[in-house]
PDB file of C-alpha atoms in Angstrom:
ATOM      1  CA  UNK A   1       0.009   0.009  -0.017  1.00 74.00           C
ATOM      2  CA  UNK A   2       1.504   3.370  -0.956  1.00 82.00           C
ATOM      3  CA  UNK A   3       1.747   6.438   1.326  1.00 93.00           C
ATOM      4  CA  UNK A   4       1.245   4.497   4.587  1.00 97.00           C
ATOM      5  CA  UNK A   5       3.535   4.165   7.565  1.00 97.00           C
ATOM      6  CA  UNK A   6       3.026   2.099  10.727  1.00 98.00           C
ATOM      7  CA  UNK A   7       4.981   2.842  13.882  1.00 98.00           C
ATOM      8  CA  UNK A   8       4.984   0.881  17.120  1.00 98.00           C
ATOM      9  CA  UNK A   9       5.117   2.343  20.586  1.00 97.00           C
ATOM     10  CA  UNK A  10       6.886   0.325  23.285  1.00 96.00           C
ATOM     11  CA  UNK A  11       3.703  -0.975  25.049  1.00 96.00           C
ATOM     12  CA  UNK A  12       2.982  -3.963  22.734  1.00 97.00           C
ATOM     13  CA  UNK A  13       5.597  -4.406  19.941  1.00 96.00           C
ATOM     14  CA  UNK A  14       4.465  -7.971  19.286  1.00 97.00           C
ATOM     15  CA  UNK A  15       0.953  -6.891  18.316  1.00 98.00           C
ATOM     16  CA  UNK A  16       2.350  -4.051  16.165  1.00 98.00           C
ATOM     17  CA  UNK A  17       4.558  -6.529  14.288  1.00 98.00           C
ATOM     18  CA  UNK A  18       1.632  -8.873  13.714  1.00 98.00           C
ATOM     19  CA  UNK A  19      -0.415  -5.995  12.286  1.00 98.00           C
ATOM     20  CA  UNK A  20       2.429  -4.928  10.011  1.00 98.00           C
ATOM     21  CA  UNK A  21       3.032  -8.499   8.816  1.00 97.00           C
ATOM     22  CA  UNK A  22      -0.678  -8.882   8.087  1.00 97.00           C
ATOM     23  CA  UNK A  23      -0.529  -5.750   5.906  1.00 97.00           C
ATOM     24  CA  UNK A  24       2.738  -6.775   4.292  1.00 96.00           C
ATOM     25  CA  UNK A  25       4.500  -3.655   5.621  1.00 97.00           C
ATOM     26  CA  UNK A  26       7.675  -3.021   7.615  1.00 97.00           C
ATOM     27  CA  UNK A  27       7.289  -1.198  10.884  1.00 97.00           C
ATOM     28  CA  UNK A  28       8.646   2.355  10.661  1.00 97.00           C
ATOM     29  CA  UNK A  29      11.893   3.257  12.384  1.00 97.00           C
ATOM     30  CA  UNK A  30      11.455   4.944  15.713  1.00 97.00           C
ATOM     31  CA  UNK A  31      13.836   5.320  18.658  1.00 94.00           C
ATOM     32  CA  UNK A  32      12.387   5.803  22.140  1.00 93.00           C
ATOM     33  CA  UNK A  33      14.544   6.564  25.132  1.00 91.00           C
ATOM     34  CA  UNK A  34      14.350   8.252  28.524  1.00 92.00           C
ATOM     35  CA  UNK A  35      16.574  11.055  29.768  1.00 94.00           C
ATOM     36  CA  UNK A  36      18.112  10.685  33.220  1.00 94.00           C
ATOM     37  CA  UNK A  37      15.253  12.742  34.687  1.00 95.00           C
ATOM     38  CA  UNK A  38      12.765  10.198  33.185  1.00 92.00           C
ATOM     39  CA  UNK A  39      11.433  12.494  30.425  1.00 95.00           C
ATOM     40  CA  UNK A  40      10.478  10.509  27.342  1.00 95.00           C
ATOM     41  CA  UNK A  41      12.271  11.221  24.118  1.00 94.00           C
ATOM     42  CA  UNK A  42      11.000   9.897  20.755  1.00 94.00           C
ATOM     43  CA  UNK A  43      12.825  10.202  17.381  1.00 94.00           C
ATOM     44  CA  UNK A  44      10.991   9.179  14.180  1.00 96.00           C
ATOM     45  CA  UNK A  45      13.741   7.656  12.007  1.00 96.00           C
ATOM     46  CA  UNK A  46      12.262   8.194   8.571  1.00 96.00           C
ATOM     47  CA  UNK A  47      10.308  10.708   6.571  1.00 96.00           C
ATOM     48  CA  UNK A  48       6.545  10.877   7.052  1.00 97.00           C
ATOM     49  CA  UNK A  49       5.861  13.902   4.889  1.00 97.00           C
ATOM     50  CA  UNK A  50       2.530  13.430   3.145  1.00 96.00           C
ATOM     51  CA  UNK A  51       2.090   9.932   4.578  1.00 97.00           C
ATOM     52  CA  UNK A  52      -0.903   8.276   6.207  1.00 98.00           C
ATOM     53  CA  UNK A  53       0.639   7.411   9.584  1.00 98.00           C
ATOM     54  CA  UNK A  54      -0.717   4.786  12.078  1.00 98.00           C
ATOM     55  CA  UNK A  55       0.818   4.575  15.582  1.00 98.00           C
ATOM     56  CA  UNK A  56       0.070   1.403  17.598  1.00 98.00           C
ATOM     57  CA  UNK A  57       0.203   1.885  21.378  1.00 98.00           C
ATOM     58  CA  UNK A  58      -2.014   0.057  23.890  1.00 97.00           C
ATOM     59  CA  UNK A  59      -2.994   1.404  27.333  1.00 96.00           C
ATOM     60  CA  UNK A  60      -1.151  -1.226  29.355  1.00 95.00           C
ATOM     61  CA  UNK A  61       2.074  -1.747  31.351  1.00 92.00           C
ATOM     62  CA  UNK A  62       3.497   1.582  32.481  1.00 94.00           C
ATOM     63  CA  UNK A  63       0.315   3.299  31.390  1.00 96.00           C
ATOM     64  CA  UNK A  64       1.280   6.940  32.043  1.00 96.00           C
ATOM     65  CA  UNK A  65       4.670   6.547  30.361  1.00 96.00           C
ATOM     66  CA  UNK A  66       3.114   4.791  27.374  1.00 97.00           C
ATOM     67  CA  UNK A  67       0.381   7.410  27.068  1.00 98.00           C
ATOM     68  CA  UNK A  68       2.945  10.198  27.101  1.00 97.00           C
ATOM     69  CA  UNK A  69       5.046   8.299  24.516  1.00 97.00           C
ATOM     70  CA  UNK A  70       2.002   7.996  22.233  1.00 98.00           C
ATOM     71  CA  UNK A  71       1.239  11.725  22.556  1.00 98.00           C
ATOM     72  CA  UNK A  72       4.827  12.612  21.707  1.00 97.00           C
ATOM     73  CA  UNK A  73       4.937  10.226  18.755  1.00 98.00           C
ATOM     74  CA  UNK A  74       1.681  11.725  17.355  1.00 98.00           C
ATOM     75  CA  UNK A  75       3.037  15.232  17.706  1.00 97.00           C
ATOM     76  CA  UNK A  76       6.367  14.312  16.180  1.00 97.00           C
ATOM     77  CA  UNK A  77       4.687  12.889  13.094  1.00 97.00           C
ATOM     78  CA  UNK A  78       2.215  15.798  12.840  1.00 97.00           C
ATOM     79  CA  UNK A  79       4.919  18.506  12.917  1.00 96.00           C
ATOM     80  CA  UNK A  80       6.962  16.391  10.431  1.00 96.00           C
ATOM     81  CA  UNK A  81       4.131  17.039   7.920  1.00 97.00           C
ATOM     82  CA  UNK A  82       2.294  13.690   8.001  1.00 97.00           C
ATOM     83  CA  UNK A  83      -0.986  14.048   6.056  1.00 97.00           C
ATOM     84  CA  UNK A  84      -3.002  12.149   8.685  1.00 98.00           C
ATOM     85  CA  UNK A  85      -2.070  10.556  12.008  1.00 98.00           C
ATOM     86  CA  UNK A  86      -4.231   7.704  13.373  1.00 98.00           C
ATOM     87  CA  UNK A  87      -3.659   6.419  16.939  1.00 98.00           C
ATOM     88  CA  UNK A  88      -4.405   2.703  17.155  1.00 98.00           C
ATOM     89  CA  UNK A  89      -5.105   2.122  20.824  1.00 98.00           C
ATOM     90  CA  UNK A  90      -6.315  -1.476  21.368  1.00 98.00           C
ATOM     91  CA  UNK A  91      -6.927  -0.938  25.068  1.00 98.00           C
ATOM     92  CA  UNK A  92      -7.936   2.677  25.754  1.00 98.00           C
ATOM     93  CA  UNK A  93      -6.251   4.066  28.941  1.00 97.00           C
ATOM     94  CA  UNK A  94      -8.358   5.583  31.755  1.00 96.00           C
ATOM     95  CA  UNK A  95     -11.537   4.239  30.115  1.00 95.00           C
ATOM     96  CA  UNK A  96     -13.027   3.344  33.496  1.00 93.00           C
ATOM     97  CA  UNK A  97     -12.923   7.001  34.630  1.00 92.00           C
ATOM     98  CA  UNK A  98     -15.676   7.954  32.208  1.00 91.00           C
ATOM     99  CA  UNK A  99     -18.166   9.724  34.512  1.00 90.00           C
ATOM    100  CA  UNK A 100     -18.637  11.234  37.945  1.00 86.00           C
ATOM    101  CA  UNK A 101     -19.722   8.239  39.972  1.00 75.00           C
ATOM    102  CA  UNK A 102     -21.637  10.105  42.736  1.00 71.00           C
ATOM    103  CA  UNK A 103     -23.837  13.170  42.846  1.00 63.00           C
ATOM    104  CA  UNK A 104     -21.727  16.138  43.933  1.00 64.00           C
ATOM    105  CA  UNK A 105     -18.577  14.110  43.473  1.00 78.00           C
ATOM    106  CA  UNK A 106     -15.276  15.877  42.832  1.00 86.00           C
ATOM    107  CA  UNK A 107     -13.972  12.908  40.866  1.00 87.00           C
ATOM    108  CA  UNK A 108     -12.366  13.663  37.469  1.00 91.00           C
ATOM    109  CA  UNK A 109     -13.574  12.400  34.148  1.00 93.00           C
ATOM    110  CA  UNK A 110     -10.112  11.274  33.133  1.00 95.00           C
ATOM    111  CA  UNK A 111     -11.200   9.532  29.915  1.00 96.00           C
ATOM    112  CA  UNK A 112     -12.357  12.949  28.567  1.00 97.00           C
ATOM    113  CA  UNK A 113      -8.915  14.406  29.619  1.00 97.00           C
ATOM    114  CA  UNK A 114      -7.163  11.687  27.604  1.00 98.00           C
ATOM    115  CA  UNK A 115      -9.375  12.352  24.628  1.00 98.00           C
ATOM    116  CA  UNK A 116      -8.504  16.046  24.776  1.00 98.00           C
ATOM    117  CA  UNK A 117      -4.799  15.260  25.026  1.00 98.00           C
ATOM    118  CA  UNK A 118      -4.934  12.987  21.981  1.00 98.00           C
ATOM    119  CA  UNK A 119      -6.719  15.647  19.952  1.00 98.00           C
ATOM    120  CA  UNK A 120      -4.382  18.442  21.037  1.00 97.00           C
ATOM    121  CA  UNK A 121      -1.271  16.332  20.306  1.00 98.00           C
ATOM    122  CA  UNK A 122      -2.458  16.163  16.622  1.00 97.00           C
ATOM    123  CA  UNK A 123      -4.298  12.843  16.245  1.00 98.00           C
ATOM    124  CA  UNK A 124      -6.781  12.960  13.328  1.00 98.00           C
ATOM    125  CA  UNK A 125      -8.416   9.597  13.962  1.00 98.00           C
ATOM    126  CA  UNK A 126      -8.619   6.975  16.714  1.00 98.00           C
ATOM    127  CA  UNK A 127      -9.013   3.204  16.286  1.00 98.00           C
ATOM    128  CA  UNK A 128      -9.695   1.307  19.529  1.00 98.00           C
ATOM    129  CA  UNK A 129     -11.409  -1.853  20.664  1.00 97.00           C
ATOM    130  CA  UNK A 130     -14.224  -2.579  23.133  1.00 96.00           C
ATOM    131  CA  UNK A 131     -14.294   0.774  24.943  1.00 95.00           C
ATOM    132  CA  UNK A 132     -15.300   0.252  28.574  1.00 91.00           C
ATOM    133  CA  UNK A 133     -18.059   2.877  28.009  1.00 88.00           C
ATOM    134  CA  UNK A 134     -19.191   3.637  24.459  1.00 87.00           C
ATOM    135  CA  UNK A 135     -19.894   7.313  25.309  1.00 90.00           C
ATOM    136  CA  UNK A 136     -16.143   7.853  25.330  1.00 94.00           C
ATOM    137  CA  UNK A 137     -16.500   8.150  21.542  1.00 94.00           C
ATOM    138  CA  UNK A 138     -18.503  11.318  22.230  1.00 94.00           C
ATOM    139  CA  UNK A 139     -15.564  12.792  24.212  1.00 96.00           C
ATOM    140  CA  UNK A 140     -13.734  13.276  20.880  1.00 96.00           C
ATOM    141  CA  UNK A 141     -14.314  15.831  18.097  1.00 95.00           C
ATOM    142  CA  UNK A 142     -12.324  13.632  15.683  1.00 97.00           C
ATOM    143  CA  UNK A 143     -13.548  10.252  14.255  1.00 96.00           C
ATOM    144  CA  UNK A 144     -13.299   7.227  16.527  1.00 97.00           C
ATOM    145  CA  UNK A 145     -13.721   3.686  15.297  1.00 97.00           C
ATOM    146  CA  UNK A 146     -14.575   1.462  18.261  1.00 96.00           C
ATOM    147  CA  UNK A 147     -14.066  -2.079  17.033  1.00 97.00           C
ATOM    148  CA  UNK A 148     -15.517  -5.182  18.748  1.00 95.00           C
ATOM    149  CA  UNK A 149     -13.946  -8.394  19.840  1.00 96.00           C
ATOM    150  CA  UNK A 150     -17.378 -10.125  19.648  1.00 96.00           C
ATOM    151  CA  UNK A 151     -16.921 -11.765  16.201  1.00 96.00           C
ATOM    152  CA  UNK A 152     -13.624 -13.321  17.408  1.00 96.00           C
ATOM    153  CA  UNK A 153     -15.258 -14.346  20.656  1.00 96.00           C
ATOM    154  CA  UNK A 154     -18.132 -16.100  18.868  1.00 96.00           C
ATOM    155  CA  UNK A 155     -15.675 -17.915  16.658  1.00 96.00           C
ATOM    156  CA  UNK A 156     -13.626 -19.066  19.675  1.00 97.00           C
ATOM    157  CA  UNK A 157     -16.723 -20.417  21.510  1.00 96.00           C
ATOM    158  CA  UNK A 158     -17.885 -22.367  18.488  1.00 96.00           C
ATOM    159  CA  UNK A 159     -14.435 -23.841  17.810  1.00 96.00           C
ATOM    160  CA  UNK A 160     -13.312 -24.615  21.378  1.00 96.00           C
ATOM    161  CA  UNK A 161     -16.396 -25.424  23.464  1.00 94.00           C
ATOM    162  CA  UNK A 162     -18.038 -28.716  22.151  1.00 93.00           C
ATOM    163  CA  UNK A 163     -21.098 -28.176  24.301  1.00 90.00           C
ATOM    164  CA  UNK A 164     -21.630 -24.588  23.235  1.00 94.00           C
ATOM    165  CA  UNK A 165     -25.214 -25.173  22.031  1.00 93.00           C
ATOM    166  CA  UNK A 166     -26.144 -25.955  25.603  1.00 91.00           C
ATOM    167  CA  UNK A 167     -24.223 -23.061  27.141  1.00 95.00           C
ATOM    168  CA  UNK A 168     -25.453 -19.917  28.862  1.00 96.00           C
ATOM    169  CA  UNK A 169     -23.736 -16.548  28.429  1.00 96.00           C
ATOM    170  CA  UNK A 170     -23.377 -14.725  31.736  1.00 96.00           C
ATOM    171  CA  UNK A 171     -22.549 -11.078  32.483  1.00 94.00           C
ATOM    172  CA  UNK A 172     -20.737 -10.612  35.780  1.00 90.00           C
ATOM    173  CA  UNK A 173     -22.512  -7.294  36.277  1.00 86.00           C
ATOM    174  CA  UNK A 174     -25.630  -5.445  35.087  1.00 82.00           C
ATOM    175  CA  UNK A 175     -23.588  -3.023  32.979  1.00 83.00           C
ATOM    176  CA  UNK A 176     -22.542  -5.820  30.631  1.00 87.00           C
ATOM    177  CA  UNK A 177     -26.098  -7.013  29.904  1.00 89.00           C
ATOM    178  CA  UNK A 178     -26.127  -5.510  26.381  1.00 90.00           C
ATOM    179  CA  UNK A 179     -22.834  -7.278  25.555  1.00 91.00           C
ATOM    180  CA  UNK A 180     -24.000 -10.780  26.687  1.00 93.00           C
ATOM    181  CA  UNK A 181     -27.486 -10.469  25.082  1.00 94.00           C
ATOM    182  CA  UNK A 182     -25.857  -9.670  21.728  1.00 93.00           C
ATOM    183  CA  UNK A 183     -23.564 -12.728  21.992  1.00 95.00           C
ATOM    184  CA  UNK A 184     -26.378 -14.993  23.277  1.00 95.00           C
ATOM    185  CA  UNK A 185     -28.688 -13.858  20.447  1.00 95.00           C
ATOM    186  CA  UNK A 186     -26.063 -14.630  17.795  1.00 95.00           C
ATOM    187  CA  UNK A 187     -25.375 -18.099  19.247  1.00 95.00           C
ATOM    188  CA  UNK A 188     -29.159 -18.640  19.866  1.00 96.00           C
ATOM    189  CA  UNK A 189     -28.581 -19.542  23.554  1.00 96.00           C
ATOM    190  CA  UNK A 190     -29.838 -18.194  26.870  1.00 95.00           C
ATOM    191  CA  UNK A 191     -28.175 -15.554  28.988  1.00 94.00           C
ATOM    192  CA  UNK A 192     -27.975 -14.672  32.643  1.00 94.00           C
ATOM    193  CA  UNK A 193     -26.536 -11.844  34.657  1.00 92.00           C
ATOM    194  CA  UNK A 194     -25.053 -11.360  38.109  1.00 91.00           C
ATOM    195  CA  UNK A 195     -26.040  -8.244  40.061  1.00 85.00           C
ATOM    196  CA  UNK A 196     -23.139  -7.136  42.217  1.00 72.00           C
ATOM    197  CA  UNK A 197     -23.033  -4.570  44.930  1.00 69.00           C
ATOM    198  CA  UNK A 198     -19.786  -2.722  45.627  1.00 63.00           C
ATOM    199  CA  UNK A 199     -18.929  -0.943  48.862  1.00 63.00           C
ATOM    200  CA  UNK A 200     -15.761   0.471  47.200  1.00 66.00           C
ATOM    201  CA  UNK A 201     -13.750   0.096  43.966  1.00 64.00           C
ATOM    202  CA  UNK A 202     -12.199  -3.367  43.260  1.00 62.00           C
ATOM    203  CA  UNK A 203     -14.187  -4.874  46.156  1.00 64.00           C
ATOM    204  CA  UNK A 204     -17.512  -6.691  45.669  1.00 57.00           C
ATOM    205  CA  UNK A 205     -19.852  -6.887  48.628  1.00 65.00           C
ATOM    206  CA  UNK A 206     -22.425  -9.457  47.457  1.00 75.00           C
ATOM    207  CA  UNK A 207     -23.738 -11.082  44.262  1.00 81.00           C
ATOM    208  CA  UNK A 208     -27.169 -12.174  43.096  1.00 87.00           C
ATOM    209  CA  UNK A 209     -27.573 -14.486  40.023  1.00 91.00           C
ATOM    210  CA  UNK A 210     -30.493 -13.718  37.740  1.00 90.00           C
ATOM    211  CA  UNK A 211     -31.103 -16.733  35.488  1.00 91.00           C
ATOM    212  CA  UNK A 212     -30.879 -20.530  35.561  1.00 93.00           C
ATOM    213  CA  UNK A 213     -27.473 -22.157  34.926  1.00 94.00           C
ATOM    214  CA  UNK A 214     -28.253 -25.645  36.233  1.00 94.00           C
ATOM    215  CA  UNK A 215     -26.453 -28.415  34.299  1.00 95.00           C
ATOM    216  CA  UNK A 216     -25.125 -26.014  31.677  1.00 95.00           C
ATOM    217  CA  UNK A 217     -21.761 -24.634  30.581  1.00 96.00           C
ATOM    218  CA  UNK A 218     -21.560 -21.009  31.807  1.00 96.00           C
ATOM    219  CA  UNK A 219     -19.490 -18.544  29.780  1.00 97.00           C
ATOM    220  CA  UNK A 220     -18.725 -15.323  31.653  1.00 96.00           C
ATOM    221  CA  UNK A 221     -18.179 -12.417  29.198  1.00 96.00           C
ATOM    222  CA  UNK A 222     -16.797  -8.992  30.113  1.00 95.00           C
ATOM    223  CA  UNK A 223     -14.817  -6.224  28.460  1.00 94.00           C
ATOM    224  CA  UNK A 224     -11.955  -6.303  30.991  1.00 94.00           C
ATOM    225  CA  UNK A 225     -10.665  -7.937  34.167  1.00 94.00           C
ATOM    226  CA  UNK A 226      -8.254  -6.225  36.452  1.00 94.00           C
ATOM    227  CA  UNK A 227      -7.731  -7.812  39.870  1.00 94.00           C
ATOM    228  CA  UNK A 228     -10.233 -10.579  38.900  1.00 94.00           C
ATOM    229  CA  UNK A 229     -12.173 -10.485  42.179  1.00 90.00           C
ATOM    230  CA  UNK A 230     -15.469 -10.029  40.375  1.00 88.00           C
ATOM    231  CA  UNK A 231     -15.084 -12.836  37.818  1.00 93.00           C
ATOM    232  CA  UNK A 232     -13.668 -15.309  40.405  1.00 93.00           C
ATOM    233  CA  UNK A 233     -16.586 -14.588  42.774  1.00 90.00           C
ATOM    234  CA  UNK A 234     -18.919 -14.947  39.825  1.00 92.00           C
ATOM    235  CA  UNK A 235     -17.417 -18.329  38.831  1.00 95.00           C
ATOM    236  CA  UNK A 236     -17.937 -19.624  42.403  1.00 93.00           C
ATOM    237  CA  UNK A 237     -21.495 -18.359  42.308  1.00 92.00           C
ATOM    238  CA  UNK A 238     -22.154 -20.131  38.989  1.00 95.00           C
ATOM    239  CA  UNK A 239     -20.720 -23.482  40.171  1.00 95.00           C
ATOM    240  CA  UNK A 240     -22.727 -23.330  43.407  1.00 94.00           C
ATOM    241  CA  UNK A 241     -25.836 -22.604  41.315  1.00 93.00           C
ATOM    242  CA  UNK A 242     -25.353 -25.826  39.323  1.00 94.00           C
ATOM    243  CA  UNK A 243     -23.183 -24.911  36.272  1.00 95.00           C
ATOM    244  CA  UNK A 244     -21.142 -27.882  35.009  1.00 95.00           C
ATOM    245  CA  UNK A 245     -18.197 -25.809  33.702  1.00 95.00           C
ATOM    246  CA  UNK A 246     -17.250 -22.122  33.728  1.00 96.00           C
ATOM    247  CA  UNK A 247     -15.272 -20.284  31.115  1.00 97.00           C
ATOM    248  CA  UNK A 248     -14.400 -16.540  31.211  1.00 97.00           C
ATOM    249  CA  UNK A 249     -13.897 -14.553  28.000  1.00 97.00           C
ATOM    250  CA  UNK A 250     -12.516 -11.010  28.342  1.00 96.00           C
ATOM    251  CA  UNK A 251     -11.366  -8.469  25.801  1.00 96.00           C
ATOM    252  CA  UNK A 252      -8.761  -6.769  27.921  1.00 97.00           C
ATOM    253  CA  UNK A 253      -6.897  -8.980  30.440  1.00 96.00           C
ATOM    254  CA  UNK A 254      -5.185  -6.470  32.725  1.00 96.00           C
ATOM    255  CA  UNK A 255      -4.540  -8.993  35.516  1.00 96.00           C
ATOM    256  CA  UNK A 256      -2.919  -6.769  38.106  1.00 94.00           C
ATOM    257  CA  UNK A 257      -2.191  -7.478  41.761  1.00 93.00           C
ATOM    258  CA  UNK A 258      -3.534 -10.809  42.988  1.00 95.00           C
ATOM    259  CA  UNK A 259      -5.298 -11.649  39.663  1.00 96.00           C
ATOM    260  CA  UNK A 260      -3.124 -14.538  38.565  1.00 96.00           C
ATOM    261  CA  UNK A 261      -3.249 -16.364  41.951  1.00 96.00           C
ATOM    262  CA  UNK A 262      -7.017 -15.817  42.032  1.00 96.00           C
ATOM    263  CA  UNK A 263      -7.440 -17.335  38.569  1.00 96.00           C
ATOM    264  CA  UNK A 264      -5.190 -20.326  39.501  1.00 96.00           C
ATOM    265  CA  UNK A 265      -7.378 -20.971  42.611  1.00 95.00           C
ATOM    266  CA  UNK A 266     -10.682 -20.410  40.841  1.00 94.00           C
ATOM    267  CA  UNK A 267     -12.833 -23.077  39.108  1.00 94.00           C
ATOM    268  CA  UNK A 268     -12.342 -21.904  35.506  1.00 96.00           C
ATOM    269  CA  UNK A 269     -11.851 -24.339  32.659  1.00 96.00           C
ATOM    270  CA  UNK A 270     -10.141 -21.466  30.846  1.00 96.00           C
ATOM    271  CA  UNK A 271      -9.817 -17.709  31.012  1.00 97.00           C
ATOM    272  CA  UNK A 272      -9.693 -16.398  27.404  1.00 97.00           C
ATOM    273  CA  UNK A 273      -8.438 -12.956  26.595  1.00 98.00           C
ATOM    274  CA  UNK A 274      -7.542 -11.039  23.422  1.00 97.00           C
ATOM    275  CA  UNK A 275      -4.043  -9.782  22.793  1.00 96.00           C
ATOM    276  CA  UNK A 276      -4.944  -6.082  23.133  1.00 97.00           C
ATOM    277  CA  UNK A 277      -2.616  -6.340  26.151  1.00 97.00           C
ATOM    278  CA  UNK A 278       0.574  -8.610  26.158  1.00 97.00           C
ATOM    279  CA  UNK A 279      -0.125 -11.834  27.998  1.00 96.00           C
ATOM    280  CA  UNK A 280       3.141 -13.872  27.481  1.00 94.00           C
ATOM    281  CA  UNK A 281       4.490 -13.266  31.039  1.00 93.00           C
ATOM    282  CA  UNK A 282       1.157 -13.986  32.705  1.00 93.00           C
ATOM    283  CA  UNK A 283       0.706 -17.231  30.712  1.00 94.00           C
ATOM    284  CA  UNK A 284       3.973 -18.547  32.249  1.00 94.00           C
ATOM    285  CA  UNK A 285       2.338 -18.364  35.650  1.00 94.00           C
ATOM    286  CA  UNK A 286      -1.131 -19.438  34.754  1.00 95.00           C
ATOM    287  CA  UNK A 287      -1.972 -22.328  32.414  1.00 95.00           C
ATOM    288  CA  UNK A 288      -5.659 -21.362  32.294  1.00 96.00           C
ATOM    289  CA  UNK A 289      -5.054 -18.207  30.287  1.00 97.00           C
ATOM    290  CA  UNK A 290      -5.690 -18.576  26.523  1.00 97.00           C
ATOM    291  CA  UNK A 291      -5.296 -15.823  23.951  1.00 97.00           C
ATOM    292  CA  UNK A 292      -7.417 -14.827  20.915  1.00 97.00           C
ATOM    293  CA  UNK A 293      -5.352 -12.941  18.314  1.00 97.00           C
ATOM    294  CA  UNK A 294      -7.162  -9.773  17.195  1.00 97.00           C
ATOM    295  CA  UNK A 295      -4.320  -8.401  15.078  1.00 97.00           C
ATOM    296  CA  UNK A 296      -6.137  -9.238  11.856  1.00 97.00           C
ATOM    297  CA  UNK A 297      -9.163  -7.123  12.949  1.00 97.00           C
ATOM    298  CA  UNK A 298      -6.955  -4.074  13.659  1.00 98.00           C
ATOM    299  CA  UNK A 299      -4.955  -4.626  10.495  1.00 98.00           C
ATOM    300  CA  UNK A 300      -8.110  -4.820   8.335  1.00 97.00           C
ATOM    301  CA  UNK A 301      -9.433  -1.631  10.039  1.00 98.00           C
ATOM    302  CA  UNK A 302      -6.151   0.124   9.124  1.00 98.00           C
ATOM    303  CA  UNK A 303      -6.339  -1.110   5.499  1.00 97.00           C
ATOM    304  CA  UNK A 304      -9.961  -0.080   5.110  1.00 97.00           C
ATOM    305  CA  UNK A 305      -9.345   3.373   6.724  1.00 97.00           C
ATOM    306  CA  UNK A 306      -6.338   3.968   4.502  1.00 97.00           C
ATOM    307  CA  UNK A 307      -8.364   3.087   1.425  1.00 96.00           C
ATOM    308  CA  UNK A 308     -11.354   5.186   2.465  1.00 95.00           C
ATOM    309  CA  UNK A 309     -13.574   2.104   3.025  1.00 96.00           C
ATOM    310  CA  UNK A 310     -16.119   1.465   5.773  1.00 95.00           C
ATOM    311  CA  UNK A 311     -15.003  -0.581   8.805  1.00 96.00           C
ATOM    312  CA  UNK A 312     -18.577  -1.596   9.749  1.00 94.00           C
ATOM    313  CA  UNK A 313     -18.043  -5.064   8.180  1.00 94.00           C
ATOM    314  CA  UNK A 314     -15.712  -5.810  11.138  1.00 95.00           C
ATOM    315  CA  UNK A 315     -18.496  -5.330  13.633  1.00 93.00           C
ATOM    316  CA  UNK A 316     -19.857  -8.805  12.673  1.00 91.00           C
ATOM    317  CA  UNK A 317     -17.083 -10.624  10.838  1.00 93.00           C
ATOM    318  CA  UNK A 318     -13.517 -11.783  11.543  1.00 93.00           C
ATOM    319  CA  UNK A 319     -11.262 -11.129   8.516  1.00 92.00           C
ATOM    320  CA  UNK A 320      -9.861 -14.365   6.979  1.00 82.00           C
TER     321      UNK A 320
END
């Protein structure tokens, strides 16, 4: 493809390489380093004048450093006369801070701040996947393509769970009801949800199951799991309610703090995540983690965007 350049940030070079390979392109030359005072320095190692530039950087690992690196890379390309700069952010940082959670709260809406920072740095377009809250698209005044892992999840279920026709799709919280009903409808199976009450962040007080999982394979579906307290409690709840097996399928496997030990001690057959976040290190410590590669979805979105085509095909299909 002419007039296109793909650069990788340092958060997920493996995914960037897979995207570039899928498109038959070489990753652009970029040198990232830190000064002794920990300021980030980025040097773009080739001309981007008049080019359609895509910068792949996920919101994971050292999130603040990686976000700053992305902003600097966007700005470096923009002031080097790139014709368009697209930030490909598989896992959007600060997406959980998308609203004031209490009336009269002085909490920030950090997702809006990140949107402003990306726009001011010079981004012309954003490609991301499974935003924690879809209203984040409205925080931008530039185009945002929010892709879905759902087609890849459906494919994984049909190929890897022999009893999938007798399964039940379960949301670990009421907020994910729309997501699980969509998957359940497309598989033509039932769904259930778990209502959870939190006293404070990352700590669940109690759970109530709404739906019948007796003698069925339960598949927990969520957009992300951080410390995994919720999904591990949910798995225990499903087994105690009569489910024969429990799988968890998550788009963004953050797995911080005690997450890995909780998964190892929980009753999951498998915890399936996409590679929007690198999982190699975590898989060394947890044999239950399996990965769905979504690089072909992001690569196809880049190809279609570059060629001026619609990406809506990707909302219901996995590229071959």
